[in-house]
Tab-separated table of C-alpha atoms and ligand atoms in Angstrom:
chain	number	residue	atom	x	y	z
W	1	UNK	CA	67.645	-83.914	-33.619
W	2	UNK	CA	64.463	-84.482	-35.482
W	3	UNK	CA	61.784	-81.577	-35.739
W	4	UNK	CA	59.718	-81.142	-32.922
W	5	UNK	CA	57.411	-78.306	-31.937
W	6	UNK	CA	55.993	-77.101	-28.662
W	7	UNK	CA	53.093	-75.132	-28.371
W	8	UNK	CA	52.320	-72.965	-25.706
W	9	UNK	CA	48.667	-72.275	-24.774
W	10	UNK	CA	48.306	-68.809	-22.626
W	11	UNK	CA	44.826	-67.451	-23.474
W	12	UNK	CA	43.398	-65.160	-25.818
W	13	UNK	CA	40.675	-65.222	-28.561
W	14	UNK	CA	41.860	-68.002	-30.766
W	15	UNK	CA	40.194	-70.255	-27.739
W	16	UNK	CA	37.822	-67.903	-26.500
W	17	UNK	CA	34.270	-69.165	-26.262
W	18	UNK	CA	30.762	-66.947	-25.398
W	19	UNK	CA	29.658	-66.587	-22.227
W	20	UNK	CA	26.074	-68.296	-22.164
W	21	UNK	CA	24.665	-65.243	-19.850
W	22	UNK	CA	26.547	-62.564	-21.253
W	23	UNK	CA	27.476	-62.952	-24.739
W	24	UNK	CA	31.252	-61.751	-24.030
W	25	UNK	CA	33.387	-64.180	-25.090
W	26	UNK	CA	36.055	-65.566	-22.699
W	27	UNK	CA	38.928	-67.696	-22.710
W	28	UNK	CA	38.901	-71.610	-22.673
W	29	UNK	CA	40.891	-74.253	-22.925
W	30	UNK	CA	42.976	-75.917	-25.532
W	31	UNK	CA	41.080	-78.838	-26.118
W	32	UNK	CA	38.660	-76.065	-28.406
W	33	UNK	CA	41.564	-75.567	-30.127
W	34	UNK	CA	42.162	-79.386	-30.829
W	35	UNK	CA	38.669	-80.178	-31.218
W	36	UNK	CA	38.376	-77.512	-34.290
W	37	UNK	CA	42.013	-78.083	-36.010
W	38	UNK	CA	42.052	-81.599	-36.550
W	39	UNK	CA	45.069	-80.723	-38.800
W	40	UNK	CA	47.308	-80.694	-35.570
W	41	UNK	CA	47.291	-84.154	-36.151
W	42	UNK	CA	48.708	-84.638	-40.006
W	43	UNK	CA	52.290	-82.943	-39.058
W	44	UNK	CA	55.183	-85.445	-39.153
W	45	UNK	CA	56.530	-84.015	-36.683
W	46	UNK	CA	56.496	-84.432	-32.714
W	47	UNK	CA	54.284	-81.573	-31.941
W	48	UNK	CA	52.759	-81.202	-28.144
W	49	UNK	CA	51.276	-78.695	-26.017
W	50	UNK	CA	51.238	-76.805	-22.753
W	51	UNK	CA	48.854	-75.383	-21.491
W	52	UNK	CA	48.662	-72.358	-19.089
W	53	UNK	CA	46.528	-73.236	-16.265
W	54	UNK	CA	44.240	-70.272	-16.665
W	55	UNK	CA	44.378	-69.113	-20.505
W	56	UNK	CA	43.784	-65.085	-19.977
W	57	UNK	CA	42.708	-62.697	-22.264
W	58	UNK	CA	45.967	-60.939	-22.761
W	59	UNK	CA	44.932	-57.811	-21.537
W	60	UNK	CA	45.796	-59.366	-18.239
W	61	UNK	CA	49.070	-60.081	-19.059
W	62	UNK	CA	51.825	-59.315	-16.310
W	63	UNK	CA	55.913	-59.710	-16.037
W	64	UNK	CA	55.063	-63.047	-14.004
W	65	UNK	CA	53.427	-63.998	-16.712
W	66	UNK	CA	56.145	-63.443	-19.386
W	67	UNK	CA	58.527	-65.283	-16.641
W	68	UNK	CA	56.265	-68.059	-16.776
W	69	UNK	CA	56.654	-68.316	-20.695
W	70	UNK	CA	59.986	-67.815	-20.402
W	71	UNK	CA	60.653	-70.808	-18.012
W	72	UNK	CA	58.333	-73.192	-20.134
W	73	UNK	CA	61.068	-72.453	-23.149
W	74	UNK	CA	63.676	-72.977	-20.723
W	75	UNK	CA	62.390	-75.846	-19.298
W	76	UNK	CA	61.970	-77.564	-22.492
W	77	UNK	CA	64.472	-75.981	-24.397
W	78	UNK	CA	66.813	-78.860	-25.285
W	79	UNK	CA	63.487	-81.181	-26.049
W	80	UNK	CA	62.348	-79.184	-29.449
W	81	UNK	CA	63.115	-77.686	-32.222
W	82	UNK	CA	60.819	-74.929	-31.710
W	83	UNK	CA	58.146	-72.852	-29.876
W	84	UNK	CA	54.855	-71.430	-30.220
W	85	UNK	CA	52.899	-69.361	-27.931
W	86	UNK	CA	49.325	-69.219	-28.792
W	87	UNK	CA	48.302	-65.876	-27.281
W	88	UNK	CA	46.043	-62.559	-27.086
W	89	UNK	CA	46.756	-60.210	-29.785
W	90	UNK	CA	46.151	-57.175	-27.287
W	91	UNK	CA	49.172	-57.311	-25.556
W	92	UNK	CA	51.157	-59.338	-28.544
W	93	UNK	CA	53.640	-57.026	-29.394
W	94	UNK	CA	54.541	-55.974	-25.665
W	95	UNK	CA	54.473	-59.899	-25.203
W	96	UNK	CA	57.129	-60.531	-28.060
W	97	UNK	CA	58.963	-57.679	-26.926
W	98	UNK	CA	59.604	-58.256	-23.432
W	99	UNK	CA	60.069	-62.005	-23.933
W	100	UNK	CA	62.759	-60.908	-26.732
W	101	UNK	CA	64.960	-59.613	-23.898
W	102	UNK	CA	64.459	-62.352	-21.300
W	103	UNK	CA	65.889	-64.908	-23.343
W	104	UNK	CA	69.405	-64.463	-24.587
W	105	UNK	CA	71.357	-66.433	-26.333
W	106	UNK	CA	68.043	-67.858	-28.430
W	107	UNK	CA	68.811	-70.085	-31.112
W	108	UNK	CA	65.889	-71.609	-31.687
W	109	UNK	CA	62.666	-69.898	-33.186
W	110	UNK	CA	59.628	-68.868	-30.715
W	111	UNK	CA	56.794	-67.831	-32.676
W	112	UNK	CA	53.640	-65.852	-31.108
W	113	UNK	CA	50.504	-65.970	-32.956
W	114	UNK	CA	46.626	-65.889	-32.125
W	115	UNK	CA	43.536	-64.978	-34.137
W	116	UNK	CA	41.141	-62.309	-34.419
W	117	UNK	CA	38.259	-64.624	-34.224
W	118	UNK	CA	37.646	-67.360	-32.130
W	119	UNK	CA	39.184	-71.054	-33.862
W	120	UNK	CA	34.880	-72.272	-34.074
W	121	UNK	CA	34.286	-69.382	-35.839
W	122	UNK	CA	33.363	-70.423	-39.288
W	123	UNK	CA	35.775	-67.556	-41.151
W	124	UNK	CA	38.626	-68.024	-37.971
W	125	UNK	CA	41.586	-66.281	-38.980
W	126	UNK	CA	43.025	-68.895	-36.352
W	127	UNK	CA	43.096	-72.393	-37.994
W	128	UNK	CA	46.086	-70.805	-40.502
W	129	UNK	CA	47.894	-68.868	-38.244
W	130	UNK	CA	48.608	-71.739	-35.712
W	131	UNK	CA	49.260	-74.279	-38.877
W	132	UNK	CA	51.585	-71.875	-40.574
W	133	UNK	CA	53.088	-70.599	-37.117
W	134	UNK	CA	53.965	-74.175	-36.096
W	135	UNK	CA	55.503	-74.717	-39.973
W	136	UNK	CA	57.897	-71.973	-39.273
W	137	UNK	CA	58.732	-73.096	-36.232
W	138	UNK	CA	59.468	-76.183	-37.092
W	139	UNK	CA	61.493	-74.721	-40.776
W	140	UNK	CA	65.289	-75.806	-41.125
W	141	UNK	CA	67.807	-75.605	-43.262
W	142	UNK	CA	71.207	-77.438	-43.197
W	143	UNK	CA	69.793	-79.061	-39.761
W	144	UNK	CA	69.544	-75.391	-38.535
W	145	UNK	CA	66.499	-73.534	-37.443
W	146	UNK	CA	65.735	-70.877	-40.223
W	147	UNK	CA	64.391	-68.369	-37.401
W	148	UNK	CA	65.900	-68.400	-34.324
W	149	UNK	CA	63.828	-65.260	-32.990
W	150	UNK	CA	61.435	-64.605	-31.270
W	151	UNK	CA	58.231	-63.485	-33.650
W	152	UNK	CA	54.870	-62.675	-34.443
W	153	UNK	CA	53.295	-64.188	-37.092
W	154	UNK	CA	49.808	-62.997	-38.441
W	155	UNK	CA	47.466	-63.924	-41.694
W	156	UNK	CA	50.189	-63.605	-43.847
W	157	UNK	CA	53.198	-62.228	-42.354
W	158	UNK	CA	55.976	-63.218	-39.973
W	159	UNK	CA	57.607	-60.513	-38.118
W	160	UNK	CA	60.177	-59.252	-35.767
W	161	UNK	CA	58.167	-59.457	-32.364
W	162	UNK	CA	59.707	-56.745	-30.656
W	163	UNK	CA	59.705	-54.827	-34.011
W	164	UNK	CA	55.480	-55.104	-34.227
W	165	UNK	CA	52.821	-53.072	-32.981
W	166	UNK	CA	48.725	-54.146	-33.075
W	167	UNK	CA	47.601	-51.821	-35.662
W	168	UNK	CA	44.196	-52.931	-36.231
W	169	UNK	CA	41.566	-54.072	-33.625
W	170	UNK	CA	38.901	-55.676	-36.791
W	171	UNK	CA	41.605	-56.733	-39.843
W	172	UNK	CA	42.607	-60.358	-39.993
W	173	UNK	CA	45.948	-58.348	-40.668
W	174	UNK	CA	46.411	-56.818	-37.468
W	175	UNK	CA	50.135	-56.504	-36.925
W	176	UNK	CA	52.465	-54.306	-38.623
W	177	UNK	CA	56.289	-53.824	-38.347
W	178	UNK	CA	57.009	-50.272	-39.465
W	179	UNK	CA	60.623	-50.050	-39.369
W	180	UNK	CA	61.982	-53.023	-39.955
W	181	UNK	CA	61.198	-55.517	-42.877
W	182	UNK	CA	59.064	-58.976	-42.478
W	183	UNK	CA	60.729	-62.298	-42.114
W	184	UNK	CA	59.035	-64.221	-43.942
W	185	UNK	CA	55.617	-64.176	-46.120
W	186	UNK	CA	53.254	-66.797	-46.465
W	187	UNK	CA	51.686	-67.635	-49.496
W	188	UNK	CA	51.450	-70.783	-51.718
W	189	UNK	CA	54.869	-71.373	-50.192
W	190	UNK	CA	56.294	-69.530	-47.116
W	191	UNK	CA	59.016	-67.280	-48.546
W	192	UNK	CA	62.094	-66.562	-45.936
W	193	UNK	CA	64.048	-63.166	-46.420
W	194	UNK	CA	66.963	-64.568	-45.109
W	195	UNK	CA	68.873	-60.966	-44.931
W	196	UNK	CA	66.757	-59.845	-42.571
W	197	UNK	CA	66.741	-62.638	-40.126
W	198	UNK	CA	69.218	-62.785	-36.989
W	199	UNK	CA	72.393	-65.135	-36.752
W	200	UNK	CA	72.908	-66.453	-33.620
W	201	UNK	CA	76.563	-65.429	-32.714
W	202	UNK	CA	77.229	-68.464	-30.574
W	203	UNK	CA	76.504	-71.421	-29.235
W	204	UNK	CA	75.800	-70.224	-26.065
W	205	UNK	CA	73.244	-72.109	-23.843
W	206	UNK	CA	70.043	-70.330	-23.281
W	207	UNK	CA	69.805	-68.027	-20.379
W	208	UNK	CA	66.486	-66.865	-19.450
W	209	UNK	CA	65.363	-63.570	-17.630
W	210	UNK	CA	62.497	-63.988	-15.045
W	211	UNK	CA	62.976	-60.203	-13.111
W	212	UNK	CA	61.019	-56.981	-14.325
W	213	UNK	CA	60.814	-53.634	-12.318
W	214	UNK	CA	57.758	-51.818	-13.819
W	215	UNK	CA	58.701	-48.420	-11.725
W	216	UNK	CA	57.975	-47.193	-15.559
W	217	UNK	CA	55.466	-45.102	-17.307
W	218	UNK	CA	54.784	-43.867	-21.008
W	219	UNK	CA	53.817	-40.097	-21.610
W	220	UNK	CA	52.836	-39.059	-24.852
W	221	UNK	CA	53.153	-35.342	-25.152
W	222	UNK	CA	50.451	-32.577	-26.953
W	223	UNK	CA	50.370	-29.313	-27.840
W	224	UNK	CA	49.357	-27.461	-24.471
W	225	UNK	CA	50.186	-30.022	-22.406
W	226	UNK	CA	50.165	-28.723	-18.386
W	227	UNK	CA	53.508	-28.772	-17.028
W	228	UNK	CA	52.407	-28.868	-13.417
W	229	UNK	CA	50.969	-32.156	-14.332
W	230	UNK	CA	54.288	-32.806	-15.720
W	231	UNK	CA	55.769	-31.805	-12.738
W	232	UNK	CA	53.491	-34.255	-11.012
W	233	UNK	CA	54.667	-37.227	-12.825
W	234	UNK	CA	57.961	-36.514	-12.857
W	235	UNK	CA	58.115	-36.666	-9.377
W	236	UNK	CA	56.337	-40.178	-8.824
W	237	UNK	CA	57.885	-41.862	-5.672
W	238	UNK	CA	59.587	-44.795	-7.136
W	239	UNK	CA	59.475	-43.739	-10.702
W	240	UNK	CA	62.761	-44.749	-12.236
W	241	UNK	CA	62.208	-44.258	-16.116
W	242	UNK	CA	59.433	-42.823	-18.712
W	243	UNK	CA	59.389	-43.499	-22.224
W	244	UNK	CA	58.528	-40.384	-24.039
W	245	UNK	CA	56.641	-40.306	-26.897
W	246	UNK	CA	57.755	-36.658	-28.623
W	247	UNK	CA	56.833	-35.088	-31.973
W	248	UNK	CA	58.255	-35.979	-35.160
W	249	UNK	CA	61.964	-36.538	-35.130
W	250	UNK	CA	61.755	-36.197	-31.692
W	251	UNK	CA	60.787	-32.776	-30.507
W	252	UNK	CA	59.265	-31.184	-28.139
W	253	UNK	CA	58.322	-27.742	-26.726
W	254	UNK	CA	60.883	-24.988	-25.883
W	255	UNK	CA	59.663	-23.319	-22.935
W	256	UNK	CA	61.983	-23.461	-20.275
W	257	UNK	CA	59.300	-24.622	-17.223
W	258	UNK	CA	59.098	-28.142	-19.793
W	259	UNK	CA	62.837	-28.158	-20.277
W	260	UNK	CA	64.081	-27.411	-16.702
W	261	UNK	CA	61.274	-29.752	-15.113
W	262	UNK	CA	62.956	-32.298	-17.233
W	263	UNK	CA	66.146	-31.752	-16.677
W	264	UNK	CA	66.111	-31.330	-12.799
W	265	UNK	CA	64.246	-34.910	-13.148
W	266	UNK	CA	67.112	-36.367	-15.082
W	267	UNK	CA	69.771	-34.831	-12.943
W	268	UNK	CA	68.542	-36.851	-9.736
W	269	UNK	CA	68.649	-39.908	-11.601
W	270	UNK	CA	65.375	-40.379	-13.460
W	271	UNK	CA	66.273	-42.552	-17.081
W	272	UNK	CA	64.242	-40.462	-19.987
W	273	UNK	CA	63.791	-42.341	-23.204
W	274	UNK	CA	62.867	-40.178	-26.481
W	275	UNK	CA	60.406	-42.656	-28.772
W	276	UNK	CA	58.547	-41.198	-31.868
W	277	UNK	CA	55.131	-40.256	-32.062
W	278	UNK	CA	55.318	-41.554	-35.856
W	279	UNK	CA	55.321	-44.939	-36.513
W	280	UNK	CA	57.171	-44.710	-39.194
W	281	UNK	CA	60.945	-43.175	-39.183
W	282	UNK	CA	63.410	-42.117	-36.505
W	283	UNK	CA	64.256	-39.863	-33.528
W	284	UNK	CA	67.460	-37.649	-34.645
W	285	UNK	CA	67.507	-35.042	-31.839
W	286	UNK	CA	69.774	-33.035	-33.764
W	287	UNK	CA	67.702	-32.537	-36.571
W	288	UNK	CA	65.750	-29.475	-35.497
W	289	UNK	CA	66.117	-26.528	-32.315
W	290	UNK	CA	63.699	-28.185	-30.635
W	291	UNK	CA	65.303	-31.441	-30.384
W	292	UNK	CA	69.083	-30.316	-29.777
W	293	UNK	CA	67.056	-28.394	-26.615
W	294	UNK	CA	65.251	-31.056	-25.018
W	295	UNK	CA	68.699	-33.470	-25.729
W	296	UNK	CA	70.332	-31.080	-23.798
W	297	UNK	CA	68.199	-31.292	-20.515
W	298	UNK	CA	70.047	-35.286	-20.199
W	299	UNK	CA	66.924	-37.806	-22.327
W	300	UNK	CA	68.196	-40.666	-23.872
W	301	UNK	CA	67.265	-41.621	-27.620
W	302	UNK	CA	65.058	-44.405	-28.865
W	303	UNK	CA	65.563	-43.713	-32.388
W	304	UNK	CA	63.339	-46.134	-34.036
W	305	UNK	CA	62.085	-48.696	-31.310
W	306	UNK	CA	58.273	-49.403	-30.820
W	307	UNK	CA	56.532	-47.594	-27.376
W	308	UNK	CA	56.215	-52.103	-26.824
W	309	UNK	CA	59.836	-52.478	-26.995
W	310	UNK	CA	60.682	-49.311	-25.180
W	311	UNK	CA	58.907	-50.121	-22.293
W	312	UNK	CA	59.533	-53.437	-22.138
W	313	UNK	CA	63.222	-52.815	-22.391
W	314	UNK	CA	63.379	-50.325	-19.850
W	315	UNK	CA	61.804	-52.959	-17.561
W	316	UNK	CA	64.136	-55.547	-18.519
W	317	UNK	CA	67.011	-53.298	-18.353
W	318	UNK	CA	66.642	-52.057	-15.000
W	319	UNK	CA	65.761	-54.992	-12.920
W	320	UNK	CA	68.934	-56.388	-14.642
W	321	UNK	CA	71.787	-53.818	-14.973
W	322	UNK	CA	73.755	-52.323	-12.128
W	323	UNK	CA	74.100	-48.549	-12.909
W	324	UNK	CA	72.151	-45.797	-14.489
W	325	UNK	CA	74.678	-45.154	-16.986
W	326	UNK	CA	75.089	-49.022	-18.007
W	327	UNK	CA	71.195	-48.942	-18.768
W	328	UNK	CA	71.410	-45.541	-20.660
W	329	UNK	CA	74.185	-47.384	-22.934
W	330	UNK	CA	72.152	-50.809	-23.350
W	331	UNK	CA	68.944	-49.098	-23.730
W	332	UNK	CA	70.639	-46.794	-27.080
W	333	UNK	CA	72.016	-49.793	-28.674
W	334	UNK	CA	70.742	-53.384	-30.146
W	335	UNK	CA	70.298	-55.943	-27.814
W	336	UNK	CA	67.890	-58.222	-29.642
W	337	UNK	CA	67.653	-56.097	-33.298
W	338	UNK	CA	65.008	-53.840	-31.528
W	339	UNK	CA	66.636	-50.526	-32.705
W	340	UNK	CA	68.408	-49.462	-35.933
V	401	LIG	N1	41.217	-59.453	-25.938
V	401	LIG	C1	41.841	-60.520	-26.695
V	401	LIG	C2	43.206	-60.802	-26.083
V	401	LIG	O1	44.109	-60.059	-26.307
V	401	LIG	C3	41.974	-60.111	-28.129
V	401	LIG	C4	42.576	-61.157	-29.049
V	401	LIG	O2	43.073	-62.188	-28.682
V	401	LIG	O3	42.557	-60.912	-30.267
V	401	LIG	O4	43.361	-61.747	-25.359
């Protein structure tokens, strides 16, 4: 099959406009897009759109949403050679993330990018991301996709999705990828580090994902932080995981009250994931005291996965796997290179 590239049109600032009254910008549709890259129209290649009926600024992004994306790819799946979803860089990361785990068996590259300033800004960082996003997704070699992942690319750097996190809310270079080594960097030419990149293990068709349960939550734990409040969340009704975010390697205080309110949590069934406070690095609960006593009240660990990934894995997991201890298993190994 020839080359072809869809791109998907959700929202965010790369088609933003102002708001006459207000001065806030908002999003608009793609035809500002079109209007202000007439380079769309030099590629060889079939390249067409779809748009989202109302773009959103991604800070309104929802599970429906990333079924929606998820069924556009599935829906046109066997039609291109490749996907791009032109979206908010707020919610980016958690985008690539969860969208990572809804489609399995991906062969074919879907590539997130969006700008930090609207595409009619005069110094848009938007005009080369899209043009270098839709290059990559349209790269093959030996009639093969060269990245058949699902990824972020940004001013000059194509990366892991569900390896990224926004780092920067005013740098052109807002995403970084802390544990895990770009892609691909673009330059005069776009250079592929073809090591790092996934193989597709089979020729499976594409299956996609469309259910999330978001009985979830994220605490991020402090010196002197109040265990009745602890208490408090721990005992949620219809709380089914948390993704912790501990110190260091993965510690945590010793006292017993934190320890046992834990434990009696995990006991009746509540999933505990141990993420890093540090970007950078891994949990090893058996490096220190601390962190061989909070392993031993029943938390699960993240090692090196991104608070995005974490929590949109957890999501994924359990509106999709049958038992507690199946989702403890998935959610400590690789399902889509999220975890090393
Ligand atoms: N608030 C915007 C969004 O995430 C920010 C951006 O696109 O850069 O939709």
């Amino acid at each position: 099959m020839e080359t072809s590239v869809l791109v998907i049109y959700t929202g965010g600032t790369i088609g933003m406009k102002r708001n006459a009254k207000t001065g806030a910008l908002i999003p608009f549709d793609f035809s500002e897009i079109e209007r202000e890259v007439p380079e769309l129209k030099k590629f060889k290649y079939k390249l067409d759109t779809h748009s989202f009926k109302n773009p959103i600024d991604s800070s309104d992004v929802q599970p429906e949403f990333w079924a929606n994306i998820a069924t556009v790819i599935k829906n046109n799946y066997d039609l291109y050679g490749g996907f791009v979803i032109l979206h908010g860089t707020d919610t980016m990361s958690y985008s690539a993330a969860a969208l990572s785990f809804m489609l399995e068996n991906l062969n074919k590259p879907v590539i997130f990018t969006g700008s930090q300033l609207p595409i009619d800004s005069l110094r848009t960082d938007g005009k080369e991301n899209i043009l270098s996003a839709i290059e990559i997704a349209a790269s093959q070699q030996s009639g093969k996709p060269i990245v058949p992942e699902v990824c972020i690319f940004f001013e000059d750097k194509l990366f892991r999705g569900n390896r990224t996190t926004k780092h920067s809310a005013e740098n052109f270079n807002a995403f970084r990828s802390y544990n895990y080594p770009a892609l691909a960097e673009s330059g005069v030419e776009i250079k592929y580090n073809l090591p790092a990149i996934a193989k597709p293990k089979s020729n499976k068709v594409l299956k996609i994902y469309t259910q999330m349960d978001t009985s979830v939550i994220g605490l991020k734990i402090f010196p002197g932080i109040n265990c009745d409040f602890i208490d408090n969340i721990l005992n949620i009704n219809g709380l089914k995981g948390i993704v912790i975010e501990t110190f260091g390697s993965g510690n945590t205080p010793t006292s017993e009250k934190f320890l046992m309110k834990f434990k009696s949590a995990i006991d009746k069934g509540l999933i505990v994931l141990n993420i890093s406070q540090c970007q950078v690095g891994s949990v090893e609960m058996e490096r220190y005291e601390t962190g061989i006593l909070f392993k031993n009240t029943g938390v699960i660990c993240g090692k090196n996965m991104t608070f995005e990934a974490a929590i949109t894995k957890m999501e994924f997991l359990l509106a999709n796997n049958k038992t507690i201890s199946q989702i403890k298993e998935n959610l400590q190994k690789s399902l889509r290179g999220e975890i090393s």
